[in-house]
Amino acid sequence: MFGFWKKKDELYPKELFQLWKLKDISSFNSIMVNKSLKNYKFSDKFPYHIRIEILIKEEDKFHNNSEIIEKFDDYVLNSMKDNNVWIHFLTRLTVLWSKDYGFIRIFNFYVNEKEISKEILSHLQKDENFSIQFWFEINTDKTWSKVQKYFNW
């Protein structure tokens, strides 16, 4: 796809993750950002923003879903790459939803292919072997404006 006009290391710079943990009496919140994509000059080649949200119930953290929850971003990345979708992982946020219910985890990705990405995520939602329920949306955002605030922390 893009390999004909750019080297892979230009399209995929070495990842540099920064993690912030915000802790107070009532919650544990964190954000992980791929800082290597700040001021990324090829954002127009990855114009589709994917936002995925997972509600993590308190009991999920301690049962068989915990591994899937922790590896969800890798699972999405690999599923996309296996289907020739070029993808960048930008952020993972974990925030308290409610003291009694649990947390919400929010992922932000950018891809080059909207329809295939939508098919992959829709298939995951319906897969009975995939025990995590999630919601997603895909929107056009050629300038990556939806995630710029995370690079400024």
mmCIF file of C-alpha atoms in Angstrom:
data_model
loop_
_atom_site.group_PDB
_atom_site.id
_atom_site.type_symbol
_atom_site.label_atom_id
_atom_site.label_comp_id
_atom_site.label_asym_id
_atom_site.label_seq_id
_atom_site.Cartn_x
_atom_site.Cartn_y
_atom_site.Cartn_z
ATOM 1 C CA MET A 1 0.000 0.000 0.000
ATOM 2 C CA PHE A 2 2.009 2.940 1.297
ATOM 3 C CA GLY A 3 5.288 1.016 1.097
ATOM 4 C CA PHE A 4 5.786 2.065 -2.489
ATOM 5 C CA TRP A 5 6.208 5.709 -1.622
ATOM 6 C CA LYS A 6 7.530 5.701 1.958
ATOM 7 C CA LYS A 7 9.733 3.518 4.074
ATOM 8 C CA LYS A 8 7.947 1.615 6.790
ATOM 9 C CA ASP A 9 9.994 3.293 9.550
ATOM 10 C CA GLU A 10 8.717 6.681 8.369
ATOM 11 C CA LEU A 11 5.098 5.530 8.493
ATOM 12 C CA TYR A 12 5.656 3.658 11.747
ATOM 13 C CA PRO A 13 8.132 5.571 13.897
ATOM 14 C CA LYS A 14 9.611 3.789 16.884
ATOM 15 C CA GLU A 15 6.883 3.801 19.511
ATOM 16 C CA LEU A 16 7.380 5.891 22.611
ATOM 17 C CA PHE A 17 4.687 5.350 25.225
ATOM 18 C CA GLN A 18 4.101 7.601 28.162
ATOM 19 C CA LEU A 19 1.844 6.545 31.026
ATOM 20 C CA TRP A 20 0.178 8.854 33.496
ATOM 21 C CA LYS A 21 -1.612 7.520 36.543
ATOM 22 C CA LEU A 22 -4.011 9.842 38.272
ATOM 23 C CA LYS A 23 -4.992 8.557 41.673
ATOM 24 C CA ASP A 24 -7.343 9.929 44.264
ATOM 25 C CA ILE A 25 -9.468 8.538 47.082
ATOM 26 C CA SER A 26 -12.364 7.426 44.906
ATOM 27 C CA SER A 27 -10.759 6.282 41.677
ATOM 28 C CA PHE A 28 -7.797 5.076 39.729
ATOM 29 C CA ASN A 29 -7.457 6.688 36.330
ATOM 30 C CA SER A 30 -4.675 6.356 33.780
ATOM 31 C CA ILE A 31 -3.799 7.333 30.261
ATOM 32 C CA MET A 32 -1.180 5.842 27.974
ATOM 33 C CA VAL A 33 -0.156 7.860 24.912
ATOM 34 C CA ASN A 34 2.054 6.926 21.971
ATOM 35 C CA LYS A 35 4.117 10.137 22.023
ATOM 36 C CA SER A 36 6.057 9.168 18.899
ATOM 37 C CA LEU A 37 2.986 10.171 16.877
ATOM 38 C CA LYS A 38 2.916 13.763 18.097
ATOM 39 C CA ASN A 39 3.151 16.032 15.025
ATOM 40 C CA TYR A 40 2.959 12.954 12.810
ATOM 41 C CA LYS A 41 3.439 14.145 9.235
ATOM 42 C CA PHE A 42 1.514 11.312 7.558
ATOM 43 C CA SER A 43 -1.768 11.632 9.454
ATOM 44 C CA ASP A 44 -3.579 12.217 6.166
ATOM 45 C CA LYS A 45 -2.655 8.651 5.134
ATOM 46 C CA PHE A 46 -4.471 7.337 8.238
ATOM 47 C CA PRO A 47 -7.604 9.495 8.100
ATOM 48 C CA TYR A 48 -10.066 7.337 10.048
ATOM 49 C CA HIS A 49 -10.314 7.650 13.798
ATOM 50 C CA ILE A 50 -11.539 4.618 15.713
ATOM 51 C CA ARG A 51 -12.736 5.066 19.268
ATOM 52 C CA ILE A 52 -13.481 1.889 21.197
ATOM 53 C CA GLU A 53 -14.987 1.746 24.681
ATOM 54 C CA ILE A 54 -15.107 -1.272 26.967
ATOM 55 C CA LEU A 55 -17.035 -1.282 30.204
ATOM 56 C CA ILE A 56 -14.974 -3.280 32.699
ATOM 57 C CA LYS A 57 -17.135 -4.641 35.450
ATOM 58 C CA GLU A 58 -15.507 -5.108 38.833
ATOM 59 C CA GLU A 59 -15.868 -8.905 38.595
ATOM 60 C CA ASP A 60 -14.244 -8.985 35.109
ATOM 61 C CA LYS A 61 -10.934 -7.818 36.540
ATOM 62 C CA PHE A 62 -10.683 -10.948 38.650
ATOM 63 C CA HIS A 63 -12.070 -13.593 36.321
ATOM 64 C CA ASN A 64 -11.223 -15.000 32.922
ATOM 65 C CA ASN A 65 -11.879 -11.724 31.084
ATOM 66 C CA SER A 66 -8.915 -9.930 32.649
ATOM 67 C CA GLU A 67 -6.409 -11.233 30.099
ATOM 68 C CA ILE A 68 -8.634 -10.243 27.177
ATOM 69 C CA ILE A 69 -9.155 -6.792 28.679
ATOM 70 C CA GLU A 70 -5.423 -6.259 29.135
ATOM 71 C CA LYS A 71 -4.595 -7.496 25.632
ATOM 72 C CA PHE A 72 -7.554 -5.928 23.818
ATOM 73 C CA ASP A 73 -5.479 -3.281 22.037
ATOM 74 C CA ASP A 74 -3.032 -5.947 20.793
ATOM 75 C CA TYR A 75 -5.945 -8.057 19.606
ATOM 76 C CA VAL A 76 -7.387 -5.152 17.618
ATOM 77 C CA LEU A 77 -3.985 -4.230 16.173
ATOM 78 C CA ASN A 78 -3.277 -7.795 15.086
ATOM 79 C CA SER A 79 -6.759 -8.300 13.634
ATOM 80 C CA MET A 80 -6.375 -5.166 11.552
ATOM 81 C CA LYS A 81 -2.869 -5.998 10.371
ATOM 82 C CA ASP A 82 -3.938 -9.545 9.460
ATOM 83 C CA ASN A 83 -6.516 -7.960 7.137
ATOM 84 C CA ASN A 84 -4.069 -5.501 5.559
ATOM 85 C CA VAL A 85 -5.354 -2.486 7.448
ATOM 86 C CA TRP A 86 -2.620 -0.021 8.356
ATOM 87 C CA ILE A 87 -3.193 1.099 11.929
ATOM 88 C CA HIS A 88 -1.701 3.310 14.615
ATOM 89 C CA PHE A 89 -2.435 2.903 18.317
ATOM 90 C CA LEU A 90 -2.548 6.341 19.936
ATOM 91 C CA THR A 91 -4.099 6.212 23.395
ATOM 92 C CA ARG A 92 -5.603 3.989 26.054
ATOM 93 C CA LEU A 93 -7.542 5.649 28.847
ATOM 94 C CA THR A 94 -8.882 3.907 31.927
ATOM 95 C CA VAL A 95 -11.336 5.873 34.033
ATOM 96 C CA LEU A 96 -13.687 5.083 36.874
ATOM 97 C CA TRP A 97 -17.249 4.587 35.645
ATOM 98 C CA SER A 98 -18.789 4.038 39.043
ATOM 99 C CA LYS A 99 -17.552 2.751 42.402
ATOM 100 C CA ASP A 100 -19.994 -0.132 42.301
ATOM 101 C CA TYR A 101 -19.809 -0.991 38.640
ATOM 102 C CA GLY A 102 -16.238 -0.643 37.459
ATOM 103 C CA PHE A 103 -14.145 1.144 34.887
ATOM 104 C CA ILE A 104 -14.373 2.173 31.285
ATOM 105 C CA ARG A 105 -11.409 1.711 28.976
ATOM 106 C CA ILE A 106 -11.199 3.904 25.889
ATOM 107 C CA PHE A 107 -8.891 3.236 22.957
ATOM 108 C CA ASN A 108 -8.019 5.588 20.113
ATOM 109 C CA PHE A 109 -6.631 4.249 16.839
ATOM 110 C CA TYR A 110 -6.137 5.671 13.359
ATOM 111 C CA VAL A 111 -6.404 3.544 10.226
ATOM 112 C CA ASN A 112 -6.169 3.881 6.467
ATOM 113 C CA GLU A 113 -9.220 1.748 5.694
ATOM 114 C CA LYS A 114 -12.679 2.493 7.111
ATOM 115 C CA GLU A 115 -14.916 -0.272 5.733
ATOM 116 C CA ILE A 116 -12.598 -3.204 6.472
ATOM 117 C CA SER A 117 -11.993 -1.842 9.984
ATOM 118 C CA LYS A 118 -15.735 -1.581 10.555
ATOM 119 C CA GLU A 119 -16.230 -5.178 9.363
ATOM 120 C CA ILE A 120 -13.488 -6.487 11.662
ATOM 121 C CA LEU A 121 -14.840 -4.710 14.740
ATOM 122 C CA SER A 122 -18.447 -5.648 13.957
ATOM 123 C CA HIS A 123 -17.378 -9.275 13.599
ATOM 124 C CA LEU A 124 -15.602 -9.126 16.981
ATOM 125 C CA GLN A 125 -18.740 -7.722 18.595
ATOM 126 C CA LYS A 126 -20.776 -10.691 17.338
ATOM 127 C CA ASP A 127 -18.163 -13.361 18.020
ATOM 128 C CA GLU A 128 -19.475 -15.664 20.766
ATOM 129 C CA ASN A 129 -15.903 -16.731 21.607
ATOM 130 C CA PHE A 130 -14.946 -13.123 22.308
ATOM 131 C CA SER A 131 -16.376 -12.448 25.740
ATOM 132 C CA ILE A 132 -15.809 -8.694 25.974
ATOM 133 C CA GLN A 133 -18.616 -6.345 25.053
ATOM 134 C CA PHE A 134 -17.512 -3.087 23.493
ATOM 135 C CA TRP A 135 -18.775 -0.121 21.532
ATOM 136 C CA PHE A 136 -16.961 1.598 18.678
ATOM 137 C CA GLU A 137 -17.261 4.444 16.227
ATOM 138 C CA ILE A 138 -15.245 5.321 13.150
ATOM 139 C CA ASN A 139 -15.036 8.901 11.890
ATOM 140 C CA THR A 140 -12.954 10.798 9.377
ATOM 141 C CA ASP A 141 -10.287 12.945 11.072
ATOM 142 C CA LYS A 142 -7.409 13.638 8.678
ATOM 143 C CA THR A 143 -5.678 16.029 11.077
ATOM 144 C CA TRP A 144 -6.030 13.783 14.141
ATOM 145 C CA SER A 145 -7.703 16.628 15.977
ATOM 146 C CA LYS A 146 -9.655 14.228 18.207
ATOM 147 C CA VAL A 147 -6.478 13.139 20.020
ATOM 148 C CA GLN A 148 -4.247 16.219 19.956
ATOM 149 C CA LYS A 149 -5.096 17.059 23.567
ATOM 150 C CA TYR A 150 -3.405 13.851 24.738
ATOM 151 C CA PHE A 151 -0.068 14.816 23.219
ATOM 152 C CA ASN A 152 0.071 17.999 25.286
ATOM 153 C CA TRP A 153 0.098 16.367 28.711
#
